[in-house]
Each structure stands twice: as C-alpha cells, then as structure tokens.
mmCIF file of C-alpha atoms in Angstrom:
data_model
loop_
_atom_site.group_PDB
_atom_site.id
_atom_site.type_symbol
_atom_site.label_atom_id
_atom_site.label_comp_id
_atom_site.label_asym_id
_atom_site.label_seq_id
_atom_site.Cartn_x
_atom_site.Cartn_y
_atom_site.Cartn_z
ATOM 1 C CA MET A 30 -100.033 -68.121 37.570
ATOM 2 C CA ALA A 31 -103.388 -69.075 36.109
ATOM 3 C CA ALA A 32 -103.334 -70.654 32.696
ATOM 4 C CA ASN A 33 -105.837 -68.188 31.241
ATOM 5 C CA GLY A 34 -103.447 -65.285 31.870
ATOM 6 C CA ALA A 35 -105.372 -63.875 34.854
ATOM 7 C CA ALA A 36 -103.517 -63.578 38.151
ATOM 8 C CA SER A 37 -103.792 -66.635 40.395
ATOM 9 C CA VAL A 38 -105.524 -66.396 43.772
ATOM 10 C CA GLU A 39 -102.131 -66.749 45.502
ATOM 11 C CA THR A 40 -100.666 -63.878 43.457
ATOM 12 C CA LYS A 41 -103.685 -61.671 44.213
ATOM 13 C CA ARG A 42 -103.328 -62.473 47.924
ATOM 14 C CA LYS A 43 -99.688 -61.357 47.809
ATOM 15 C CA ILE A 44 -100.645 -58.154 45.967
ATOM 16 C CA VAL A 45 -103.366 -57.418 48.550
ATOM 17 C CA SER A 46 -101.041 -58.123 51.507
ATOM 18 C CA ALA A 47 -98.236 -55.992 50.036
ATOM 19 C CA LEU A 48 -100.594 -53.091 49.211
ATOM 20 C CA CYS A 49 -102.096 -53.242 52.703
ATOM 21 C CA LYS A 50 -98.602 -52.921 54.187
ATOM 22 C CA HIS A 51 -97.791 -50.099 51.735
ATOM 23 C CA PHE A 52 -100.934 -48.136 52.717
ATOM 24 C CA SER A 53 -100.965 -49.285 56.401
ATOM 25 C CA VAL A 54 -104.388 -50.923 55.996
ATOM 26 C CA SER A 55 -105.675 -54.088 57.676
ATOM 27 C CA PRO A 56 -105.994 -56.999 55.193
ATOM 28 C CA GLN A 57 -108.837 -58.419 57.350
ATOM 29 C CA SER A 58 -111.360 -55.917 56.011
ATOM 30 C CA GLU A 59 -114.624 -57.355 54.705
ATOM 31 C CA SER A 60 -114.155 -55.688 51.295
ATOM 32 C CA LEU A 61 -110.950 -57.732 50.830
ATOM 33 C CA SER A 62 -112.336 -61.081 51.990
ATOM 34 C CA ASP A 63 -113.312 -62.488 48.574
ATOM 35 C CA VAL A 64 -109.927 -62.365 46.834
ATOM 36 C CA GLY A 65 -110.648 -65.364 44.618
ATOM 37 C CA ASN A 66 -113.664 -63.802 42.911
ATOM 38 C CA SER A 67 -112.326 -60.219 42.687
ATOM 39 C CA ASP A 68 -110.041 -58.809 40.034
ATOM 40 C CA ALA A 69 -106.878 -56.935 40.964
ATOM 41 C CA LYS A 70 -108.282 -53.542 39.934
ATOM 42 C CA SER A 71 -111.289 -53.901 42.267
ATOM 43 C CA LEU A 72 -109.081 -55.037 45.129
ATOM 44 C CA TYR A 73 -106.755 -52.074 44.551
ATOM 45 C CA SER A 74 -109.743 -49.643 44.562
ATOM 46 C CA ASN A 75 -111.023 -51.132 47.825
ATOM 47 C CA ILE A 76 -107.607 -50.758 49.476
ATOM 48 C CA LEU A 77 -107.403 -47.146 48.313
ATOM 49 C CA LYS A 78 -110.803 -46.410 49.860
ATOM 50 C CA LEU A 79 -109.794 -48.037 53.143
ATOM 51 C CA SER A 80 -106.580 -45.981 53.226
ATOM 52 C CA GLY A 81 -108.425 -42.729 52.593
ATOM 53 C CA LYS A 82 -105.891 -41.904 49.901
ATOM 54 C CA SER A 83 -106.225 -41.437 46.177
ATOM 55 C CA THR A 84 -103.917 -41.733 43.190
ATOM 56 C CA PRO A 85 -103.245 -38.416 41.381
ATOM 57 C CA LEU A 86 -105.211 -38.151 38.141
ATOM 58 C CA ASN A 87 -102.046 -38.133 36.052
ATOM 59 C CA GLY A 88 -100.975 -41.412 37.670
ATOM 60 C CA GLN A 89 -104.219 -43.399 37.489
ATOM 61 C CA ASP A 90 -103.662 -44.628 33.937
ATOM 62 C CA GLU A 91 -100.130 -45.704 34.788
ATOM 63 C CA VAL A 92 -101.290 -47.671 37.848
ATOM 64 C CA MET A 93 -103.987 -49.401 35.791
ATOM 65 C CA LYS A 94 -101.400 -50.198 33.118
ATOM 66 C CA TRP A 95 -99.168 -51.932 35.673
ATOM 67 C CA ILE A 96 -102.107 -53.760 37.258
ATOM 68 C CA GLY A 97 -102.870 -55.073 33.763
ATOM 69 C CA PHE A 98 -99.229 -56.124 33.357
ATOM 70 C CA SER A 99 -99.364 -57.959 36.699
ATOM 71 C CA GLU A 100 -102.670 -59.705 35.982
ATOM 72 C CA SER A 101 -101.503 -60.933 32.603
ATOM 73 C CA PHE A 102 -97.989 -61.962 33.705
ATOM 74 C CA PRO A 103 -97.689 -65.364 31.993
ATOM 75 C CA GLN A 104 -97.052 -68.799 33.406
ATOM 76 C CA ASP A 105 -94.858 -70.174 30.644
ATOM 77 C CA SER A 106 -91.151 -69.651 31.421
ATOM 78 C CA LYS A 107 -90.268 -68.325 27.970
ATOM 79 C CA ALA A 108 -93.194 -65.888 27.964
ATOM 80 C CA CYS A 109 -92.230 -64.776 31.501
ATOM 81 C CA CYS A 110 -88.735 -63.914 30.290
ATOM 82 C CA GLN A 111 -90.172 -61.902 27.405
ATOM 83 C CA ALA A 112 -92.380 -59.966 29.860
ATOM 84 C CA LEU A 113 -89.343 -59.336 32.102
ATOM 85 C CA SER A 114 -87.405 -58.055 29.069
ATOM 86 C CA ARG A 115 -90.145 -55.478 28.439
ATOM 87 C CA LEU A 116 -90.042 -54.470 32.091
ATOM 88 C CA ASP A 117 -86.236 -54.234 31.966
ATOM 89 C CA ASP A 118 -86.489 -51.864 28.979
ATOM 90 C CA GLU A 119 -88.983 -49.705 30.889
ATOM 91 C CA LEU A 120 -86.649 -49.476 33.880
ATOM 92 C CA LEU A 121 -83.696 -48.422 31.716
ATOM 93 C CA VAL A 122 -84.509 -44.734 32.299
ATOM 94 C CA LYS A 123 -86.410 -45.028 35.602
ATOM 95 C CA SER A 124 -85.642 -45.636 39.257
ATOM 96 C CA VAL A 125 -89.249 -46.555 40.073
ATOM 97 C CA LEU A 126 -92.205 -47.385 37.808
ATOM 98 C CA LEU A 127 -94.442 -44.518 38.878
ATOM 99 C CA ALA A 128 -92.421 -41.693 40.333
ATOM 100 C CA ASN A 129 -93.015 -39.952 43.596
ATOM 101 C CA GLY A 130 -89.476 -38.702 43.857
ATOM 102 C CA LEU A 131 -87.552 -41.915 44.532
ATOM 103 C CA THR A 132 -90.306 -43.433 46.698
ATOM 104 C CA PRO A 133 -91.907 -46.636 45.373
ATOM 105 C CA SER A 134 -95.568 -46.230 44.415
ATOM 106 C CA GLU A 135 -98.455 -48.707 44.527
ATOM 107 C CA ALA A 136 -97.584 -49.618 40.914
ATOM 108 C CA ASP A 137 -94.111 -50.720 42.049
ATOM 109 C CA VAL A 138 -95.578 -52.764 44.913
ATOM 110 C CA ILE A 139 -98.126 -54.466 42.627
ATOM 111 C CA VAL A 140 -95.613 -55.468 39.940
ATOM 112 C CA PHE A 141 -93.047 -56.568 42.558
ATOM 113 C CA SER A 142 -95.674 -58.834 44.161
ATOM 114 C CA ALA A 143 -96.740 -60.331 40.821
ATOM 115 C CA ILE A 144 -93.289 -61.229 39.479
ATOM 116 C CA HIS A 145 -91.477 -62.079 42.719
ATOM 117 C CA SER A 146 -92.184 -65.820 42.728
ATOM 118 C CA PHE A 147 -90.835 -66.193 39.179
ATOM 119 C CA VAL A 148 -87.778 -63.966 39.659
ATOM 120 C CA ILE A 149 -86.746 -65.682 42.912
ATOM 121 C CA GLY A 150 -86.299 -68.919 40.970
ATOM 122 C CA LEU A 151 -84.064 -67.471 38.251
ATOM 123 C CA PRO A 152 -80.403 -68.534 38.296
ATOM 124 C CA GLN A 153 -77.631 -66.028 38.970
ATOM 125 C CA SER A 154 -76.686 -66.018 35.274
ATOM 126 C CA GLU A 155 -80.059 -64.428 34.380
ATOM 127 C CA LYS A 156 -79.290 -61.303 36.407
ATOM 128 C CA GLU A 157 -77.102 -59.942 33.615
ATOM 129 C CA LYS A 158 -80.030 -60.326 31.204
ATOM 130 C CA PHE A 159 -82.513 -58.514 33.477
ATOM 131 C CA LEU A 160 -80.060 -56.239 35.296
ATOM 132 C CA HIS A 161 -82.416 -53.259 35.669
ATOM 133 C CA VAL A 162 -85.234 -55.474 36.981
ATOM 134 C CA PHE A 163 -82.975 -57.000 39.649
ATOM 135 C CA ARG A 164 -81.642 -53.608 40.742
ATOM 136 C CA TRP A 165 -85.181 -52.244 40.910
ATOM 137 C CA MET A 166 -86.406 -55.227 42.974
ATOM 138 C CA ASP A 167 -83.440 -54.903 45.318
ATOM 139 C CA TYR A 168 -84.307 -51.212 45.756
ATOM 140 C CA ILE A 169 -87.996 -51.990 46.468
ATOM 141 C CA GLN A 170 -86.959 -54.602 49.070
ATOM 142 C CA HIS A 171 -84.936 -51.967 50.912
ATOM 143 C CA LYS A 172 -87.562 -49.216 50.703
ATOM 144 C CA GLU A 173 -90.708 -51.248 51.533
ATOM 145 C CA ASP A 174 -91.281 -53.149 54.774
ATOM 146 C CA PHE A 175 -92.873 -56.390 53.537
ATOM 147 C CA GLY A 176 -91.985 -58.311 56.698
ATOM 148 C CA GLU A 177 -91.938 -62.055 56.010
ATOM 149 C CA LEU A 178 -94.269 -61.777 53.030
ATOM 150 C CA PHE A 179 -91.528 -62.170 50.392
ATOM 151 C CA GLU A 180 -88.281 -64.073 50.473
ATOM 152 C CA LYS A 181 -85.321 -61.760 49.951
ATOM 153 C CA ILE A 182 -83.864 -61.905 46.459
ATOM 154 C CA PRO A 183 -80.145 -62.549 46.980
ATOM 155 C CA LEU A 184 -77.733 -60.419 44.999
ATOM 156 C CA GLU A 185 -74.458 -62.310 45.010
ATOM 157 C CA LYS A 186 -71.273 -60.304 45.354
ATOM 158 C CA ASP A 187 -68.297 -61.125 43.206
ATOM 159 C CA GLU A 188 -65.549 -62.902 45.081
ATOM 160 C CA PHE A 189 -61.907 -61.936 44.717
ATOM 161 C CA VAL A 190 -59.814 -64.912 43.639
ATOM 162 C CA PRO A 191 -56.079 -64.166 43.689
ATOM 163 C CA GLN A 192 -54.062 -65.427 40.752
ATOM 164 C CA VAL A 193 -51.311 -67.921 41.647
ATOM 165 C CA ARG A 194 -48.450 -68.321 39.220
ATOM 166 C CA ASP A 195 -46.422 -71.540 39.013
ATOM 167 C CA ALA A 196 -48.054 -73.131 42.054
ATOM 168 C CA PRO A 197 -45.534 -75.483 43.757
ATOM 169 C CA SER A 198 -46.249 -79.179 44.088
ATOM 170 C CA VAL A 199 -47.499 -80.722 47.358
ATOM 171 C CA GLY A 200 -44.137 -82.369 47.914
ATOM 172 C CA LYS A 201 -42.295 -79.076 47.507
ATOM 173 C CA LEU A 202 -44.699 -77.332 49.876
ATOM 174 C CA GLU A 203 -44.113 -79.980 52.550
ATOM 175 C CA ALA A 204 -40.348 -79.689 52.115
ATOM 176 C CA ASP A 205 -40.524 -75.890 52.389
ATOM 177 C CA LEU A 206 -42.642 -76.107 55.547
ATOM 178 C CA ASN A 207 -40.246 -78.574 57.166
ATOM 179 C CA ALA A 208 -37.275 -76.355 56.301
ATOM 180 C CA LYS A 209 -39.115 -73.350 57.721
ATOM 181 C CA LYS A 210 -39.839 -75.199 60.996
ATOM 182 C CA ILE A 211 -36.174 -76.257 61.346
ATOM 183 C CA GLY A 212 -35.078 -72.658 60.719
ATOM 184 C CA GLN A 213 -37.524 -71.331 63.310
ATOM 185 C CA ASN A 214 -36.337 -73.865 65.935
ATOM 186 C CA THR A 215 -32.680 -72.976 65.263
ATOM 187 C CA LYS A 216 -33.406 -69.261 65.638
ATOM 188 C CA LYS A 217 -35.281 -69.932 68.915
ATOM 189 C CA VAL A 218 -32.301 -71.819 70.387
ATOM 190 C CA GLU A 219 -29.911 -69.041 69.335
ATOM 191 C CA ALA A 220 -32.224 -66.410 70.801
ATOM 192 C CA ASP A 221 -32.450 -68.272 74.134
ATOM 193 C CA GLN A 222 -28.660 -68.547 74.308
ATOM 194 C CA THR A 223 -28.245 -64.841 73.601
ATOM 195 C CA ALA A 224 -30.874 -63.981 76.218
ATOM 196 C CA ASN A 225 -29.069 -65.977 78.899
ATOM 197 C CA LYS A 226 -25.784 -64.174 78.160
ATOM 198 C CA SER A 227 -27.200 -60.655 78.261
ATOM 199 C CA GLU A 228 -29.942 -60.759 80.932
ATOM 200 C CA PRO A 229 -28.954 -57.422 82.581
ATOM 201 C CA GLU A 230 -28.909 -55.664 79.200
ATOM 202 C CA ASN A 231 -32.307 -57.132 78.279
ATOM 203 C CA SER A 232 -33.782 -55.932 81.594
ATOM 204 C CA LYS A 233 -32.671 -52.370 80.815
ATOM 205 C CA LYS A 234 -34.217 -52.584 77.358
ATOM 206 C CA LYS A 235 -37.524 -53.835 78.824
ATOM 207 C CA VAL A 236 -37.690 -50.899 81.272
ATOM 208 C CA GLN A 237 -36.926 -48.429 78.464
ATOM 209 C CA ALA A 238 -39.531 -50.042 76.172
ATOM 210 C CA LYS A 239 -42.170 -49.854 78.931
ATOM 211 C CA LYS A 240 -41.393 -46.164 79.491
ATOM 212 C CA GLU A 241 -41.670 -45.382 75.772
ATOM 213 C CA SER A 242 -44.945 -47.315 75.575
ATOM 214 C CA THR A 243 -46.445 -45.284 78.462
ATOM 215 C CA GLU A 244 -45.405 -41.996 76.789
ATOM 216 C CA GLU A 245 -46.922 -43.150 73.506
ATOM 217 C CA LYS A 246 -50.288 -43.750 75.187
ATOM 218 C CA LYS A 247 -50.274 -40.240 76.675
ATOM 219 C CA LYS A 248 -49.746 -38.589 73.253
ATOM 220 C CA PRO A 249 -52.778 -37.887 71.024
ATOM 221 C CA THR A 250 -51.761 -40.020 68.078
ATOM 222 C CA GLU A 251 -52.285 -38.378 64.734
ATOM 223 C CA GLU A 252 -51.431 -41.655 63.110
ATOM 224 C CA LYS A 253 -54.576 -43.243 64.502
ATOM 225 C CA LYS A 254 -56.564 -40.563 62.742
ATOM 226 C CA LYS A 255 -54.891 -41.160 59.405
ATOM 227 C CA PRO A 256 -56.733 -44.380 58.475
ATOM 228 C CA ALA A 257 -60.128 -42.683 58.979
ATOM 229 C CA THR A 258 -59.033 -39.692 56.879
ATOM 230 C CA THR A 259 -57.721 -41.990 54.169
ATOM 231 C CA GLU A 260 -61.000 -43.908 54.220
ATOM 232 C CA VAL A 261 -63.020 -40.700 53.728
ATOM 233 C CA LEU A 262 -60.777 -39.600 50.859
ATOM 234 C CA GLU A 263 -61.117 -42.977 49.183
ATOM 235 C CA LYS A 264 -64.907 -42.808 49.572
ATOM 236 C CA ASP A 265 -64.980 -39.301 48.044
ATOM 237 C CA LYS A 266 -62.875 -40.571 45.157
ATOM 238 C CA GLU A 267 -65.375 -43.384 44.516
ATOM 239 C CA LEU A 268 -68.192 -40.808 44.331
ATOM 240 C CA SER A 269 -66.332 -38.262 42.199
ATOM 241 C CA VAL A 270 -67.740 -37.295 38.822
ATOM 242 C CA SER A 271 -64.137 -37.101 37.591
ATOM 243 C CA LEU A 272 -64.291 -40.909 37.162
ATOM 244 C CA LEU A 273 -66.738 -40.394 34.284
ATOM 245 C CA ASN A 274 -65.561 -39.509 30.787
ATOM 246 C CA ILE A 275 -68.389 -37.170 29.729
ATOM 247 C CA GLN A 276 -68.195 -35.833 26.170
ATOM 248 C CA VAL A 277 -70.178 -33.720 23.732
ATOM 249 C CA GLY A 278 -71.582 -35.803 20.867
ATOM 250 C CA LEU A 279 -73.621 -35.388 17.697
ATOM 251 C CA ILE A 280 -76.186 -38.022 16.689
ATOM 252 C CA ARG A 281 -75.519 -38.734 13.004
ATOM 253 C CA LYS A 282 -78.153 -41.434 12.629
ATOM 254 C CA ALA A 283 -80.908 -43.061 14.708
ATOM 255 C CA TRP A 284 -83.259 -45.994 14.196
ATOM 256 C CA LYS A 285 -85.633 -48.232 16.142
ATOM 257 C CA HIS A 286 -84.198 -51.187 18.023
ATOM 258 C CA PRO A 287 -85.067 -54.368 16.063
ATOM 259 C CA SER A 288 -86.437 -56.249 19.083
ATOM 260 C CA ALA A 289 -87.404 -53.664 21.747
ATOM 261 C CA ASP A 290 -90.143 -51.089 21.223
ATOM 262 C CA SER A 291 -88.872 -48.796 23.987
ATOM 263 C CA LEU A 292 -85.285 -48.601 22.684
ATOM 264 C CA LEU A 293 -83.577 -46.584 19.964
ATOM 265 C CA VAL A 294 -80.141 -47.138 18.456
ATOM 266 C CA GLU A 295 -77.974 -44.109 17.614
ATOM 267 C CA GLU A 296 -74.672 -43.558 15.839
ATOM 268 C CA ILE A 297 -72.943 -40.735 17.732
ATOM 269 C CA ASP A 298 -69.939 -38.723 16.616
ATOM 270 C CA VAL A 299 -67.602 -37.860 19.527
ATOM 271 C CA GLY A 300 -64.668 -36.706 17.423
ATOM 272 C CA GLU A 301 -63.148 -40.167 17.063
ATOM 273 C CA ALA A 302 -62.206 -41.918 13.818
ATOM 274 C CA LYS A 303 -65.299 -44.069 14.156
ATOM 275 C CA VAL A 304 -68.815 -43.192 15.343
ATOM 276 C CA ARG A 305 -70.079 -44.873 18.507
ATOM 277 C CA GLN A 306 -73.192 -47.016 18.532
ATOM 278 C CA VAL A 307 -75.356 -46.346 21.588
ATOM 279 C CA VAL A 308 -78.673 -47.892 22.682
ATOM 280 C CA SER A 309 -81.014 -45.559 24.608
ATOM 281 C CA GLY A 310 -84.457 -45.959 26.184
ATOM 282 C CA LEU A 311 -85.868 -42.934 24.342
ATOM 283 C CA ALA A 312 -88.362 -44.457 21.888
ATOM 284 C CA LYS A 313 -91.291 -43.452 24.099
ATOM 285 C CA TYR A 314 -90.220 -39.803 23.996
ATOM 286 C CA TYR A 315 -88.550 -39.250 20.596
ATOM 287 C CA SER A 316 -88.705 -40.538 17.057
ATOM 288 C CA PRO A 317 -85.441 -41.401 15.267
ATOM 289 C CA GLU A 318 -85.942 -38.342 13.053
ATOM 290 C CA GLN A 319 -86.162 -36.028 16.081
ATOM 291 C CA LEU A 320 -82.817 -37.270 17.394
ATOM 292 C CA THR A 321 -80.926 -37.194 14.091
ATOM 293 C CA ASN A 322 -78.405 -34.302 14.041
ATOM 294 C CA ARG A 323 -79.156 -33.502 17.681
ATOM 295 C CA ARG A 324 -76.254 -32.619 19.982
ATOM 296 C CA VAL A 325 -76.086 -34.673 23.181
ATOM 297 C CA VAL A 326 -73.921 -35.324 26.238
ATOM 298 C CA LEU A 327 -72.795 -38.915 26.832
ATOM 299 C CA ILE A 328 -70.572 -41.027 29.047
ATOM 300 C CA THR A 329 -68.040 -42.753 26.798
ATOM 301 C CA ASN A 330 -66.141 -44.901 29.308
ATOM 302 C CA VAL A 331 -68.963 -47.242 30.311
ATOM 303 C CA LYS A 332 -68.200 -50.880 29.636
ATOM 304 C CA PRO A 333 -69.538 -51.789 26.150
ATOM 305 C CA GLY A 334 -72.279 -54.382 26.240
ATOM 306 C CA LYS A 335 -75.357 -55.663 24.456
ATOM 307 C CA LEU A 336 -78.859 -54.382 25.169
ATOM 308 C CA ARG A 337 -81.322 -56.873 23.741
ATOM 309 C CA ASP A 338 -78.622 -58.267 21.411
ATOM 310 C CA VAL A 339 -77.489 -54.854 20.079
ATOM 311 C CA MET A 340 -74.062 -53.521 21.103
ATOM 312 C CA SER A 341 -73.992 -50.227 23.031
ATOM 313 C CA GLU A 342 -70.785 -48.215 23.526
ATOM 314 C CA GLY A 343 -71.932 -45.306 25.650
ATOM 315 C CA LEU A 344 -74.675 -43.800 27.776
ATOM 316 C CA VAL A 345 -76.621 -40.719 26.672
ATOM 317 C CA LEU A 346 -77.317 -38.578 29.755
ATOM 318 C CA CYS A 347 -80.964 -37.514 30.016
ATOM 319 C CA ALA A 348 -82.909 -35.246 32.336
ATOM 320 C CA SER A 349 -86.131 -36.733 33.687
ATOM 321 C CA SER A 350 -89.062 -35.031 35.420
ATOM 322 C CA GLU A 351 -90.224 -36.313 38.798
ATOM 323 C CA ASP A 352 -93.049 -38.375 37.306
ATOM 324 C CA HIS A 353 -90.962 -39.457 34.276
ATOM 325 C CA THR A 354 -93.548 -38.050 31.859
ATOM 326 C CA ALA A 355 -90.831 -35.835 30.380
ATOM 327 C CA VAL A 356 -87.395 -37.185 29.479
ATOM 328 C CA GLU A 357 -84.876 -35.432 27.234
ATOM 329 C CA PRO A 358 -81.162 -35.719 26.464
ATOM 330 C CA LEU A 359 -79.000 -33.000 28.004
ATOM 331 C CA LEU A 360 -78.206 -30.246 25.515
ATOM 332 C CA PRO A 361 -74.662 -28.888 25.153
ATOM 333 C CA PRO A 362 -74.400 -25.199 24.119
ATOM 334 C CA GLU A 363 -73.905 -24.215 20.486
ATOM 335 C CA GLY A 364 -70.295 -23.159 21.109
ATOM 336 C CA ALA A 365 -69.262 -26.576 22.446
ATOM 337 C CA LYS A 366 -67.148 -28.680 20.095
ATOM 338 C CA VAL A 367 -68.058 -32.243 19.203
ATOM 339 C CA GLY A 368 -65.852 -34.582 21.230
ATOM 340 C CA GLU A 369 -64.802 -32.083 23.895
ATOM 341 C CA HIS A 370 -64.827 -33.215 27.517
ATOM 342 C CA VAL A 371 -67.275 -31.788 30.032
ATOM 343 C CA SER A 372 -65.533 -30.347 33.108
ATOM 344 C CA PHE A 373 -66.572 -29.430 36.655
ATOM 345 C CA SER A 374 -65.069 -26.405 38.390
ATOM 346 C CA GLY A 375 -62.834 -27.366 41.314
ATOM 347 C CA ILE A 376 -62.976 -31.094 40.548
ATOM 348 C CA ASP A 377 -59.824 -32.592 39.107
ATOM 349 C CA GLY A 378 -59.014 -36.175 38.343
ATOM 350 C CA LYS A 379 -58.473 -38.539 35.477
ATOM 351 C CA PRO A 380 -61.458 -40.541 34.197
ATOM 352 C CA GLU A 381 -61.285 -44.322 34.419
ATOM 353 C CA ASP A 382 -60.342 -45.976 31.128
ATOM 354 C CA VAL A 383 -63.436 -48.158 31.505
ATOM 355 C CA LEU A 384 -65.854 -48.027 34.445
ATOM 356 C CA ASN A 385 -65.950 -51.254 36.441
ATOM 357 C CA PRO A 386 -69.581 -52.468 36.739
ATOM 358 C CA LYS A 387 -68.662 -54.528 39.815
ATOM 359 C CA LYS A 388 -67.736 -51.342 41.733
ATOM 360 C CA LYS A 389 -71.127 -49.791 40.846
ATOM 361 C CA GLN A 390 -69.454 -46.448 40.182
ATOM 362 C CA LEU A 391 -72.309 -45.100 38.068
ATOM 363 C CA GLU A 392 -74.880 -46.057 40.722
ATOM 364 C CA LYS A 393 -72.879 -44.132 43.337
ATOM 365 C CA ILE A 394 -72.401 -40.996 41.204
ATOM 366 C CA THR A 395 -75.711 -40.519 39.339
ATOM 367 C CA PRO A 396 -77.792 -39.714 42.484
ATOM 368 C CA ASN A 397 -75.740 -36.483 42.627
ATOM 369 C CA LEU A 398 -76.590 -35.465 39.037
ATOM 370 C CA PHE A 399 -79.570 -33.108 38.594
ATOM 371 C CA THR A 400 -80.685 -29.887 36.902
ATOM 372 C CA ASP A 401 -81.113 -26.749 38.992
ATOM 373 C CA ASP A 402 -84.037 -24.316 39.028
ATOM 374 C CA LYS A 403 -82.887 -22.870 35.690
ATOM 375 C CA GLY A 404 -82.368 -26.233 34.017
ATOM 376 C CA VAL A 405 -78.548 -26.175 34.218
ATOM 377 C CA ALA A 406 -77.090 -29.678 34.493
ATOM 378 C CA THR A 407 -75.003 -30.101 37.653
ATOM 379 C CA PHE A 408 -73.047 -32.527 39.812
ATOM 380 C CA LYS A 409 -73.769 -31.606 43.454
ATOM 381 C CA GLY A 410 -74.684 -28.134 42.190
ATOM 382 C CA ILE A 411 -71.507 -27.706 40.075
ATOM 383 C CA PRO A 412 -72.435 -27.081 36.389
ATOM 384 C CA PHE A 413 -71.523 -29.373 33.479
ATOM 385 C CA MET A 414 -69.171 -26.926 31.694
ATOM 386 C CA THR A 415 -67.920 -26.815 28.099
ATOM 387 C CA SER A 416 -65.962 -24.215 26.110
ATOM 388 C CA GLY A 417 -69.312 -22.753 25.031
ATOM 389 C CA GLY A 418 -70.911 -22.679 28.494
ATOM 390 C CA PRO A 419 -72.968 -25.064 30.630
ATOM 391 C CA CYS A 420 -75.052 -28.001 29.424
ATOM 392 C CA THR A 421 -78.776 -27.537 30.029
ATOM 393 C CA SER A 422 -82.254 -29.022 29.843
ATOM 394 C CA SER A 423 -85.724 -27.552 29.477
ATOM 395 C CA ILE A 424 -86.695 -29.619 32.556
ATOM 396 C CA PRO A 425 -85.750 -27.840 35.834
ATOM 397 C CA ARG A 426 -85.123 -29.772 39.063
ATOM 398 C CA ALA A 427 -84.805 -33.012 37.102
ATOM 399 C CA THR A 428 -82.816 -36.140 37.854
ATOM 400 C CA ILE A 429 -80.048 -36.988 35.383
ATOM 401 C CA LYS A 430 -79.110 -40.532 34.454
#
C-alpha cells in the first residue's frame, strides 16, 4: 500500500481485474490501460461504462464510500488492524456490504481486492478478532469466480484430539503387545486343531452360510437404508430452530460502545436474577434512548464473548431490508411476558445449553429466518409464537439475524 494512503498500483490492478471478472468485461480495454495514473473511482466508472450497467441511485453513495475505504486502507500493520475492526463491526449485521439479496456487489469485490494481501498474511489466531471479516471473505471467495487472481484464504478446521487417561509406559505397551501376539498364536493353533477334527461339520456349515448369504443378497435390505435415513434426521436436527433458546427481553438500559462507533451495549431483562449485557450493531439505526425500555427478542444460549473488549451474553434478533438501509429488532407482542420462550408450531426439541461455535449452528439456522409479506417473523414460514401472539417487524420480506 502506498505510504500516502492512496491505493498502490498493484492494489488498483487487482481491483480492476476483479471488477472486470465481476462484470464480465475485458481488462485490456484502452480506458483501463493507465492504471497507475487513474484513481479507483475513475477506473470503476470506466468499467461500469464498458459493462453497460449502472449502480442504482440508492447504492452509488455506498459504493463510493467503500472505494474510499479501499483507497485509504493503510500500510502500517496496527492501522490495518484498526481498519479491519471497523469493517468487522460493519459486517456484524450484514451478509454482504451492499446488498443485492445475498449476491456480492461491486463494493464487496473492491474491498475484498484491497484488503486481501494483508488478510492473507494474518495468523490463525487473528481470525477470532476479525471473525465477521473472515466469514465474509470466505463467502465472497465461494460466490465470485476470481480464477487465479487471489490466493484462497484458508479457514482451518478444528481437529478432534481424543483425551487419553493414564497413558501406559512404552515398556508396558510392548509387554501388552507381546502378550497379545502370544495369545493370538495360541488361539490359531487351537482353531487349526479343532478344524482338523471336525472337517465334515465345518463343510456343512460353509454350505449353509453360503446359502444364507445368497438369500440375503436377494432381499431388499431395509437396514442398508437406515444409515441414510439416520443421516438425514441428524442433518435436520442440526438445522432445527429448536437448538436456539429464543426469549422475550426488555432493554432496561443502553449506551454507546466505548471503542466502536457502530456498536451499542444494552442491559436486557429476560426474567433472570441478573440482567444480561448484550452488544449489538445497532448504533447506525438507533440511539441508546430509542432502545431503552424497548421489548426485543434475543437468543440467550450463544456462547458469551467479547466484542471489541466488551462482554456480550446474547444476540438480539433483527429484521433487515434487502439493501440493509432498514434494520430493526424483532418486536414481541404486548401480551408476551418478559423471559418467556418463543415457540414454533410442530417443532419440538430442547435448546442446547450453549451453542457450539465450532459446529456453526447459528450459520446453518439463520438463513431460514425471515419475515413474511405481513412482517411476521418466521422459521421456514412457521411464526415465532409467544403467549401474546407472533413476533413481528415493520419490515416485510426481511432477513433475520
């Protein structure tokens, strides 16, 4: 990255190449030949013209904002991390930067291109710090065909390491193995002796076994179907909303996050002896005063963790419009009691005590959460129900996360 804060020629080349692939435009065009002396906004405009497409008016400012972010992405490692933290906060309530459903936009391609070379060099330990950025980049990699332009960002999977109690010494292991071998040899000798004595009987058994085996092959085995059925049931269980502990809450107090402009901190009453502290990415849409004494719906069995050094013990569920210009917490009905659990007709099951982040349960379930045409919150079309009726939003056909 250039020292003056402007994007380097190499970064601009990557942005141009990625945008050309995104819009199916040839990067050899004359209007794109002088990358070194052109700014990113001009290059973007030229690519748009070549593609014959245009950005919707309500998205132009957002694209320009992200081009500015990309051009000014710093060179210093510490400053880079601060910029990534701001991006991580932005992605807290978004799947993509500029929404077109769940399809990445040119803004996503531009930012991905600008930060890729820095992110690829981050150690595995940093992924926890910028979790939303890494998930977003992984998603962009799968949705966009960049060819060989960018090295894949590896997302390491956790390995299962079995616990071994009172591991025996090497000497004991060798002794056990020797004893096992002697026992196996003894059994083999005994078996051979028995076989020699009862050859006629063994021949009969072999014929009978062969007959039974042939009959088994002729039967349609239901047992062979069982593993597939079990696998489907297990998969359905992984995707079931019953794993989530969703409760009605009341925000008693809210304030701005001390070190993140896009975050708010709330104290939420869910009928427990102690209020829960929750961090939400709602500062862009609500002031603390607007959220105070507001009823909300939240997941209370997410694993507690820090968001920018502030502990969060839940996840407030929000409805979001397609372009993310409107975001609001789901609203339980007036008759719902604080602390009561949200239910789903026909879906039974006990919530997990604490969701396991390694299983990515939330990521598997939330794509099935949305509001219907009337703004009723649903899981696969089944309403979020309380004793006072369904939970709702003023945003119809919205995603919920």
